[in-house]
Coordinates of C-alpha atoms in Angstrom, one line a residue:
M1 CA 61.1 -28.2 -43.5
L2 CA 64.3 -28.3 -45.6
K3 CA 64.5 -31.3 -47.9
L4 CA 68.0 -32.7 -48.5
T5 CA 68.9 -34.7 -51.6
Y6 CA 72.3 -36.3 -52.3
N7 CA 73.0 -38.1 -55.6
Y8 CA 75.8 -40.6 -55.6
N9 CA 77.2 -40.9 -59.2
L10 CA 80.5 -42.6 -58.7
K11 CA 81.8 -45.0 -61.4
L12 CA 83.9 -47.7 -59.8
S13 CA 86.2 -50.0 -61.6
F14 CA 88.2 -52.8 -59.9
K15 CA 89.3 -56.2 -60.5
K16 CA 87.1 -59.0 -59.4
K17 CA 89.9 -60.8 -57.7
N18 CA 91.0 -57.9 -55.3
L19 CA 87.9 -56.6 -53.6
L20 CA 89.8 -55.1 -50.6
N21 CA 92.2 -53.0 -52.3
E22 CA 93.0 -49.4 -51.1
P23 CA 91.0 -47.3 -53.5
N24 CA 87.9 -49.3 -52.7
L25 CA 88.3 -48.6 -48.9
K26 CA 88.7 -44.9 -49.5
I27 CA 85.4 -44.7 -51.4
K28 CA 83.6 -46.6 -48.7
E29 CA 85.0 -44.3 -46.1
M30 CA 84.0 -41.2 -48.1
K31 CA 80.4 -42.5 -48.5
K32 CA 80.2 -43.2 -44.8
N33 CA 81.4 -39.6 -43.8
V34 CA 79.0 -38.0 -46.3
F35 CA 76.1 -40.0 -44.9
L36 CA 76.9 -39.2 -41.3
F37 CA 77.3 -35.4 -42.2
F38 CA 73.9 -35.2 -43.8
L39 CA 72.3 -37.4 -41.1
A40 CA 73.6 -34.9 -38.4
L41 CA 72.5 -31.9 -40.5
F42 CA 69.0 -33.4 -40.9
A43 CA 68.7 -34.1 -37.2
V44 CA 69.5 -30.5 -36.4
L45 CA 67.1 -29.1 -39.0
F46 CA 64.3 -31.6 -37.9
T47 CA 64.7 -30.6 -34.3
G48 CA 64.5 -26.9 -35.3
C49 CA 61.3 -27.5 -37.2
Q50 CA 59.7 -29.4 -34.3
N51 CA 60.3 -26.5 -31.8
N52 CA 57.9 -23.9 -33.1
E53 CA 57.5 -22.0 -29.8
S54 CA 59.3 -18.8 -29.0
D55 CA 62.2 -19.0 -26.5
F56 CA 62.0 -16.7 -23.5
P57 CA 64.9 -15.5 -21.4
S58 CA 65.2 -16.4 -17.7
S59 CA 63.2 -14.3 -15.3
D60 CA 62.3 -14.0 -11.6
N61 CA 59.6 -16.3 -10.2
P62 CA 56.0 -15.1 -10.6
T63 CA 54.3 -13.7 -7.5
V64 CA 50.9 -14.4 -6.1
V65 CA 48.9 -12.5 -3.4
V66 CA 45.7 -14.1 -2.3
S67 CA 42.8 -12.1 -1.0
T68 CA 42.4 -14.4 2.0
K69 CA 44.2 -17.5 3.2
E70 CA 40.9 -19.0 4.4
I71 CA 37.7 -19.3 2.4
Y72 CA 34.4 -20.3 3.9
G73 CA 31.9 -22.3 1.8
A74 CA 29.0 -24.6 2.1
P75 CA 27.4 -27.5 0.2
T76 CA 25.6 -26.3 -3.0
R77 CA 27.0 -22.8 -2.5
K78 CA 29.6 -21.1 -4.8
F79 CA 32.7 -19.6 -3.3
E80 CA 35.3 -17.3 -5.0
I81 CA 39.0 -17.7 -5.3
K82 CA 40.7 -14.3 -5.7
A83 CA 44.3 -13.6 -6.1
A84 CA 46.6 -11.0 -7.8
L85 CA 49.2 -12.7 -10.1
A86 CA 52.3 -11.0 -11.5
D87 CA 55.5 -11.7 -13.3
D88 CA 58.4 -9.5 -14.4
L89 CA 58.4 -11.0 -17.9
G90 CA 55.1 -12.7 -18.5
L91 CA 52.6 -15.1 -17.0
K92 CA 51.9 -18.4 -18.8
S93 CA 49.2 -20.2 -16.7
V94 CA 47.5 -20.8 -13.4
H95 CA 46.5 -24.2 -12.3
I96 CA 43.7 -24.5 -9.7
Q97 CA 43.2 -27.8 -7.9
I98 CA 41.0 -29.4 -5.2
P99 CA 41.4 -33.1 -6.0
E100 CA 38.8 -34.2 -3.4
L101 CA 36.2 -32.0 -5.1
S102 CA 37.3 -32.9 -8.7
L103 CA 38.4 -29.4 -9.4
D104 CA 41.3 -29.3 -11.9
K105 CA 41.2 -26.1 -13.8
V106 CA 44.1 -24.6 -15.9
I107 CA 43.8 -21.0 -17.1
T108 CA 46.3 -20.3 -19.9
F109 CA 47.3 -16.8 -20.9
E110 CA 48.2 -15.4 -24.3
T111 CA 51.9 -14.6 -24.8
D112 CA 51.5 -12.1 -27.6
P113 CA 51.5 -9.6 -26.0
L114 CA 53.0 -10.9 -22.7
L115 CA 50.7 -10.6 -19.7
E116 CA 52.5 -9.3 -16.6
T117 CA 49.6 -9.0 -14.2
Y118 CA 46.3 -10.8 -13.8
N119 CA 43.5 -10.6 -11.2
L120 CA 42.2 -14.1 -10.7
S121 CA 38.5 -14.4 -9.8
Y122 CA 37.3 -18.0 -10.1
F123 CA 34.0 -19.3 -8.8
F124 CA 33.3 -22.9 -7.8
E125 CA 30.2 -24.6 -6.4
V126 CA 30.7 -27.1 -3.6
P127 CA 29.0 -30.4 -4.4
A128 CA 25.7 -31.1 -2.5
D129 CA 27.0 -34.4 -1.1
R130 CA 29.8 -32.8 1.0
G131 CA 29.5 -32.3 4.7
T132 CA 29.6 -29.0 6.6
S133 CA 32.5 -30.2 8.8
E134 CA 34.8 -30.9 5.9
A135 CA 37.9 -28.8 5.0
F136 CA 40.2 -28.9 2.0
K137 CA 43.3 -27.3 0.5
I138 CA 43.0 -25.2 -2.6
K139 CA 46.3 -25.4 -4.6
L140 CA 47.3 -22.7 -7.0
T141 CA 50.3 -23.2 -9.3
I142 CA 51.4 -20.1 -11.2
T143 CA 53.8 -20.6 -14.1
D144 CA 55.6 -17.9 -16.1
V145 CA 56.8 -18.0 -19.7
S146 CA 60.4 -18.8 -18.5
G147 CA 59.2 -22.0 -16.9
N148 CA 59.3 -20.7 -13.3
A149 CA 56.5 -22.0 -11.1
V150 CA 55.3 -21.2 -7.6
D151 CA 52.6 -22.8 -5.5
E152 CA 50.1 -21.2 -3.1
E153 CA 47.6 -22.9 -0.8
I154 CA 44.3 -21.6 0.5
N155 CA 42.3 -23.3 3.2
L156 CA 38.6 -24.1 2.3
R157 CA 36.1 -24.8 5.1
L158 CA 32.6 -25.8 4.5
D159 CA 31.1 -24.6 7.8
G160 CA 30.4 -21.1 6.5
E161 CA 27.5 -19.0 7.7
F162 CA 26.3 -16.5 5.1
S163 CA 22.9 -15.4 6.4
A164 CA 22.6 -11.8 7.5
P165 CA 21.0 -11.2 10.9
A166 CA 17.2 -11.4 10.7
I167 CA 15.5 -8.3 12.0
S168 CA 11.8 -8.5 12.9
M169 CA 10.1 -5.2 13.6
L170 CA 7.5 -5.1 16.3
S171 CA 6.9 -1.4 16.1
P172 CA 6.8 0.8 14.2
N173 CA 5.9 -1.1 11.1
E174 CA 6.6 0.2 7.6
G175 CA 4.3 3.1 6.8
A176 CA 3.2 3.5 10.4
V177 CA 1.2 6.6 11.3
I178 CA 1.9 8.3 14.6
L179 CA -0.9 10.7 15.4
L180 CA 0.8 13.6 17.2
S181 CA -2.6 14.9 18.5
T182 CA -2.7 11.7 20.6
S183 CA 1.0 11.3 21.5
N184 CA 4.4 12.3 20.2
I185 CA 6.1 9.2 21.6
M186 CA 7.6 6.8 19.0
P187 CA 8.2 3.3 20.5
V188 CA 10.9 1.4 18.6
N189 CA 10.8 -2.4 19.2
F190 CA 12.5 -5.1 17.2
V191 CA 14.0 -8.6 17.6
V192 CA 17.3 -9.7 16.0
N193 CA 18.2 -13.4 15.4
D194 CA 21.5 -14.9 14.1
D195 CA 23.0 -18.4 14.3
S196 CA 26.6 -17.2 14.7
G197 CA 25.8 -14.6 17.3
I198 CA 25.1 -10.9 17.2
D199 CA 27.9 -8.3 17.4
Y200 CA 25.9 -5.1 17.6
V201 CA 22.6 -3.5 16.6
Q202 CA 22.1 0.1 15.5
V203 CA 19.2 2.6 15.2
K204 CA 19.7 5.7 13.1
C205 CA 17.5 8.6 11.9
A206 CA 19.3 11.7 10.9
A207 CA 16.2 13.9 11.0
L208 CA 15.6 13.0 14.6
N209 CA 19.3 13.0 15.6
I210 CA 19.1 9.4 16.5
D211 CA 22.4 7.4 16.2
E212 CA 22.4 4.6 18.8
T213 CA 24.6 1.5 18.7
V214 CA 24.3 -1.3 21.2
Q215 CA 27.4 -3.4 21.4
L216 CA 26.5 -6.9 22.7
Q217 CA 28.6 -9.0 24.9
G218 CA 28.8 -12.8 24.6
S219 CA 27.5 -12.9 21.0
P220 CA 23.9 -13.8 21.8
Q221 CA 21.8 -15.4 19.1
T222 CA 18.7 -13.4 20.0
Y223 CA 18.4 -9.8 21.1
T224 CA 15.4 -7.6 21.7
F225 CA 15.7 -3.8 21.3
S226 CA 13.0 -1.6 23.0
K227 CA 13.2 2.1 23.4
E228 CA 10.9 5.2 23.1
Y229 CA 11.9 8.3 21.3
V230 CA 10.3 11.7 21.5
L231 CA 9.1 13.3 18.2
P232 CA 8.8 17.0 17.4
V233 CA 5.3 18.3 17.5
T234 CA 5.4 19.3 13.8
A235 CA 4.2 16.8 11.2
A236 CA 6.9 15.2 9.2
N237 CA 8.0 11.9 7.6
Y238 CA 10.9 10.0 9.0
V239 CA 13.1 7.1 7.9
L240 CA 14.5 4.8 10.6
T241 CA 17.4 2.6 9.6
I242 CA 17.8 -0.5 11.7
T243 CA 21.2 -2.4 11.3
A244 CA 22.5 -5.6 12.8
K245 CA 25.9 -7.2 12.4
D246 CA 26.8 -10.8 13.4
K247 CA 30.0 -12.3 14.8
F248 CA 30.9 -14.7 12.1
A249 CA 34.6 -14.8 10.9
I250 CA 33.5 -12.9 7.8
P251 CA 30.7 -10.7 9.3
N252 CA 27.3 -10.5 7.8
T253 CA 25.2 -7.3 8.1
G254 CA 21.4 -7.0 7.9
S255 CA 19.6 -3.7 7.5
L256 CA 16.1 -2.3 6.8
N257 CA 14.5 1.0 6.5
I258 CA 11.2 1.9 8.1
N259 CA 9.1 4.8 6.9
V260 CA 7.1 6.6 9.7
V261 CA 4.5 9.3 9.3
A262 CA 4.2 11.7 12.2
T263 CA 1.1 13.7 11.6
N264 CA -1.7 15.7 13.2
E265 CA -4.2 14.0 11.0
Y266 CA -4.4 10.8 9.0
P267 CA -3.1 11.0 5.4
A268 CA -5.1 7.9 4.5
I269 CA -7.5 5.4 6.0
Y270 CA -7.7 1.8 4.7
L271 CA -10.6 -0.6 4.7
C272 CA -9.6 -4.1 5.7
D273 CA -11.8 -7.2 5.3
Q274 CA -9.2 -9.7 6.7
P275 CA -9.3 -11.2 10.2
K276 CA -7.0 -9.6 12.8
G277 CA -3.6 -11.2 12.8
T278 CA -3.5 -11.6 9.0
N279 CA -0.2 -10.8 7.4
L280 CA -1.1 -7.8 5.2
K281 CA 2.3 -7.8 3.4
T282 CA 1.9 -11.1 1.5
D283 CA -0.5 -9.8 -1.2
A284 CA 0.7 -7.8 -4.2
A285 CA -2.0 -5.0 -4.4
G286 CA -5.3 -3.8 -3.0
V287 CA -5.3 -5.3 0.5
P288 CA -6.2 -3.4 2.6
M289 CA -8.2 -1.2 0.3
Y290 CA -7.3 2.5 -0.2
F291 CA -10.1 5.1 0.3
H292 CA -12.0 6.6 -2.7
E293 CA -12.6 10.2 -1.5
K294 CA -11.1 12.4 1.2
N295 CA -12.4 15.8 2.5
G296 CA -10.4 16.8 5.6
Q297 CA -10.7 13.8 7.8
N298 CA -13.8 12.6 6.2
F299 CA -13.0 9.4 4.3
E300 CA -15.3 7.8 1.8
F301 CA -15.2 4.2 0.4
K302 CA -17.0 2.1 -2.1
Y303 CA -16.9 -1.5 -1.2
Y304 CA -18.2 -4.9 -2.4
A305 CA -19.2 -7.4 0.2
D306 CA -19.0 -10.9 -1.4
K307 CA -21.1 -12.5 1.2
D308 CA -23.7 -11.8 3.9
N309 CA -22.4 -10.6 7.3
K310 CA -19.0 -9.4 5.9
E311 CA -16.6 -8.2 8.6
I312 CA -14.5 -5.1 8.0
Y313 CA -12.1 -2.8 10.0
F314 CA -10.6 0.6 9.2
L315 CA -6.9 0.9 9.5
G316 CA -4.7 4.0 10.0
Q317 CA -1.8 2.3 8.2
E318 CA -1.5 0.0 5.2
S319 CA 0.8 -2.8 6.4
D320 CA -0.6 -3.9 9.8
F321 CA -3.5 -3.8 12.2
A322 CA -1.4 -1.8 14.6
P323 CA -1.1 0.9 15.9
H324 CA -4.5 2.1 14.6
C325 CA -7.3 -0.3 14.1
F326 CA -10.9 1.1 14.1
G327 CA -13.7 -1.2 15.0
L328 CA -16.7 -1.4 17.4
D329 CA -16.8 -1.5 21.1
G330 CA -19.5 -3.3 23.1
S331 CA -21.9 -0.4 22.6
E332 CA -21.5 -0.5 18.8
N333 CA -19.5 2.8 18.9
I334 CA -16.4 3.0 16.7
V335 CA -13.1 3.0 18.6
D336 CA -9.4 2.9 17.8
A337 CA -8.3 -0.1 19.8
A338 CA -6.6 -3.5 19.3
S339 CA -9.5 -5.1 21.1
S340 CA -12.2 -3.6 18.8
A341 CA -14.8 -5.9 17.1
P342 CA -15.4 -5.8 13.4
I343 CA -18.1 -3.8 11.7
I344 CA -20.7 -6.1 10.1
L345 CA -22.1 -5.5 6.6
P346 CA -25.4 -7.5 6.8
T347 CA -26.0 -8.6 3.1
K348 CA -24.0 -9.2 0.0
G349 CA -23.6 -6.3 -2.4
Y350 CA -22.1 -2.8 -3.0
Y351 CA -21.8 -0.3 -0.2
N352 CA -21.0 3.4 0.2
I353 CA -19.1 3.8 3.5
K354 CA -18.0 7.0 5.2
M355 CA -15.7 7.3 8.2
N356 CA -14.0 10.1 10.3
P357 CA -11.2 8.9 12.6
N358 CA -11.3 12.2 14.6
T359 CA -15.0 12.3 15.3
M360 CA -15.3 8.5 15.3
A361 CA -18.4 8.7 13.1
Y362 CA -19.3 6.3 10.3
T363 CA -22.2 5.5 8.0
V364 CA -22.9 2.5 5.8
T365 CA -25.3 2.7 2.8
K366 CA -26.0 -0.1 0.4
Y367 CA -26.4 0.9 -3.3
T368 CA -26.9 -0.6 -6.8
P369 CA -24.1 0.2 -9.3
S370 CA -25.0 1.9 -12.6
S371 CA -21.6 1.7 -14.3
K372 CA -20.9 -0.2 -17.6
V373 CA -20.9 -4.0 -17.4
W374 CA -18.1 -5.6 -19.5
A375 CA -19.8 -8.9 -20.2
D376 CA -18.7 -12.0 -22.1
I377 CA -15.0 -11.1 -22.2
A378 CA -14.0 -14.8 -22.0
N379 CA -15.4 -15.1 -25.6
G380 CA -13.6 -12.1 -26.9
S381 CA -11.7 -12.2 -30.2
W382 CA -9.0 -10.2 -32.0
N383 CA -10.0 -8.5 -35.3
D384 CA -8.4 -5.6 -37.0
D385 CA -11.9 -4.6 -38.2
E386 CA -13.4 -2.9 -35.1
A387 CA -16.9 -3.8 -36.2
L388 CA -16.0 -7.5 -36.0
R389 CA -14.0 -7.3 -32.8
K390 CA -15.3 -8.9 -29.6
T391 CA -14.0 -7.4 -26.3
F392 CA -11.4 -9.3 -24.3
V393 CA -9.4 -8.2 -21.2
S394 CA -5.9 -9.5 -20.6
V395 CA -2.7 -8.6 -18.7
C396 CA 0.0 -6.5 -20.1
G397 CA 3.1 -5.4 -18.2
E398 CA 6.2 -6.5 -16.5
G399 CA 7.1 -8.7 -13.5
V400 CA 4.4 -11.2 -14.7
K401 CA 5.2 -14.5 -16.3
D402 CA 4.5 -14.5 -20.1
A403 CA 3.5 -10.8 -20.1
N404 CA 5.0 -7.8 -21.9
W405 CA 3.7 -4.5 -23.1
D406 CA 2.3 -5.8 -26.4
T407 CA -1.5 -6.2 -26.6
W408 CA -1.1 -8.9 -29.3
N409 CA 0.9 -10.9 -26.7
A410 CA -1.8 -10.3 -24.2
W411 CA -4.2 -11.8 -26.7
V412 CA -2.2 -14.9 -27.7
M413 CA -1.2 -15.8 -24.1
G414 CA -4.4 -17.4 -22.9
S415 CA -3.1 -17.7 -19.3
L416 CA -3.1 -13.9 -19.0
H417 CA -6.8 -13.6 -20.0
L418 CA -9.4 -12.5 -17.4
A419 CA -13.0 -13.8 -17.3
N420 CA -16.3 -12.5 -15.9
N421 CA -17.0 -13.3 -12.2
P422 CA -20.3 -15.3 -12.4
D423 CA -21.3 -13.9 -9.0
N424 CA -20.6 -10.2 -9.9
P425 CA -20.9 -8.7 -13.3
Y426 CA -18.7 -5.8 -12.3
Q427 CA -15.7 -8.0 -11.6
L428 CA -13.1 -9.5 -14.0
V429 CA -11.1 -12.4 -12.5
G430 CA -8.1 -14.5 -13.3
E431 CA -4.7 -15.7 -12.2
I432 CA -1.1 -14.5 -12.9
T433 CA 2.3 -15.8 -11.9
L434 CA 4.6 -13.1 -10.5
T435 CA 8.3 -13.4 -11.1
G436 CA 9.5 -11.5 -8.1
S437 CA 10.8 -8.5 -10.0
T438 CA 9.0 -5.2 -10.0
M439 CA 5.4 -5.6 -11.1
K440 CA 3.7 -3.0 -13.4
I441 CA 0.3 -3.9 -15.0
T442 CA -2.4 -2.7 -17.3
F443 CA -5.5 -4.8 -17.9
T444 CA -6.3 -4.3 -21.5
G445 CA -8.1 -5.3 -24.7
Q446 CA -7.1 -5.0 -28.3
W447 CA -5.0 -1.8 -29.0
W448 CA -5.5 -0.8 -25.4
N449 CA -9.3 -0.6 -25.7
P450 CA -10.6 -1.0 -23.1
Q451 CA -7.9 -0.6 -20.5
W452 CA -7.5 -0.2 -16.7
R453 CA -4.1 1.0 -15.7
L454 CA -3.0 -0.2 -12.2
I455 CA -1.5 2.9 -10.6
N456 CA -0.6 3.3 -6.9
N457 CA -2.5 2.0 -3.9
G458 CA -4.3 -0.7 -5.9
I459 CA -6.3 1.9 -7.9
A460 CA -7.2 0.6 -11.4
T461 CA -8.6 3.5 -13.3
M462 CA -10.1 3.3 -16.7
S463 CA -9.1 6.8 -17.7
P464 CA -5.7 7.3 -16.0
G465 CA -4.8 10.5 -17.8
E466 CA -1.2 11.4 -16.8
N467 CA -1.0 8.8 -14.1
G468 CA 1.8 6.3 -14.7
N469 CA 1.7 2.6 -13.8
G470 CA 2.4 2.0 -10.2
A471 CA 5.4 -0.2 -9.2
Y472 CA 4.7 -3.0 -6.9
T473 CA 7.0 -5.5 -5.1
A474 CA 5.7 -9.0 -4.3
A475 CA 7.2 -12.4 -3.8
P476 CA 7.2 -14.8 -6.8
G477 CA 4.3 -17.2 -7.0
V478 CA 0.7 -17.6 -8.2
Y479 CA -1.8 -14.8 -7.4
K480 CA -5.5 -14.4 -7.8
V481 CA -6.6 -11.3 -9.7
I482 CA -9.9 -9.3 -9.3
V483 CA -10.4 -6.2 -11.3
D484 CA -13.6 -4.4 -9.9
T485 CA -14.7 -2.0 -12.6
E486 CA -17.2 -0.4 -10.4
L487 CA -14.8 0.2 -7.5
E488 CA -11.9 0.9 -9.9
R489 CA -9.7 -1.2 -7.7
A490 CA -7.5 -4.3 -8.4
F491 CA -7.0 -7.0 -5.8
I492 CA -4.0 -9.2 -6.5
T493 CA -3.7 -11.7 -3.6
K494 CA -1.4 -14.6 -3.0
K495 CA -3.1 -17.9 -3.9

């Protein structure tokens, strides 16, 4: 700021009697003029110092192109405001307002350099206390550096429907085995439900040249698809893709893939100790139990019955009791039938079980384990001196709350420790909390000694060699853990 100084150094002489003589008037007038000049100059300079913003030339109005004129939202749900902003000289700001929802947001842009275009993407969550029948106006005010402003309005409705159509497979289930020696017909049955109505359903499988779309009339909320497809006589794996689209203003699409094994013989047989009708997809690993040995179609299992008169079945697929469930008929013969009765293991203990799904033969032999017992692991301790170390077993891995791949972390996180099962010296038990992300686990002691790596199919081997950790997907929550060191199996079941 310029500082102005003016010194008045005038020596005046006049007679006391005549104060209004002409020289005196001229001096007064000169003083007045000088004062007014400097006052005007100061005002100009002061105004210039106060205006420290750059001046911009006039320009055209800014432009705004919104991605949609109508946005659907819902209470507690976020919606996105999207728009393309532009100005021939430069954008200054965008003001977003929904007064009823207390939204008043100004986004200001830098002017050095000038911003000519901007893709607006702003998210806002609808308050929980709003009703689904309410509607509002979203006001956008776009201002450029020249002071031009334009307004744009977007309708916001809170009656949005965002759920994809729900597809429930009846058959085949994931991993289903179709035994070609019995039949080469593949029934495909599923039910679709959607609140806003179903537009179409589609079944595709490129390997089988299936590409079928059913366009539905009247937007039904429920639709059942049922059709049979003929499979080639050669064994192969197939992937069915089931898709459904709803009739909402902004359509939602649901899709799932179903893996099917068409074979002349079973690639695997599973031992299941759950009652028929149990959902076999809720547990994380080990249920039903994968076989131990296979020679042709002769499958061998080791199994622990935790009580007398334990009931078991054999399954031809992992995820369900259908289509192949082996149990007993009324004559105590093994049959593949939904109506079959369970096989009974008479007393508590370990069994060696053999089964052939082709010959329908099976044997059950009780035995006493001779493998190492890992005792007193609950009183284990960490010590760098191996001679002073006491064995503990804990959980390392990912997808488990508080776990990582550090064995020190496995030691200090007490919630991850396993304990001995007081009813079975060959079992280590505990609880873990799964996060819902991919689960990979090793059950370990200090410096990975001992360790049982959980590989695929619930197998927990003590000497995994080149086998890597299996990747498992399970819903978040608390799970019970049993590591059976005799069976080399881990059972991680929803609590």
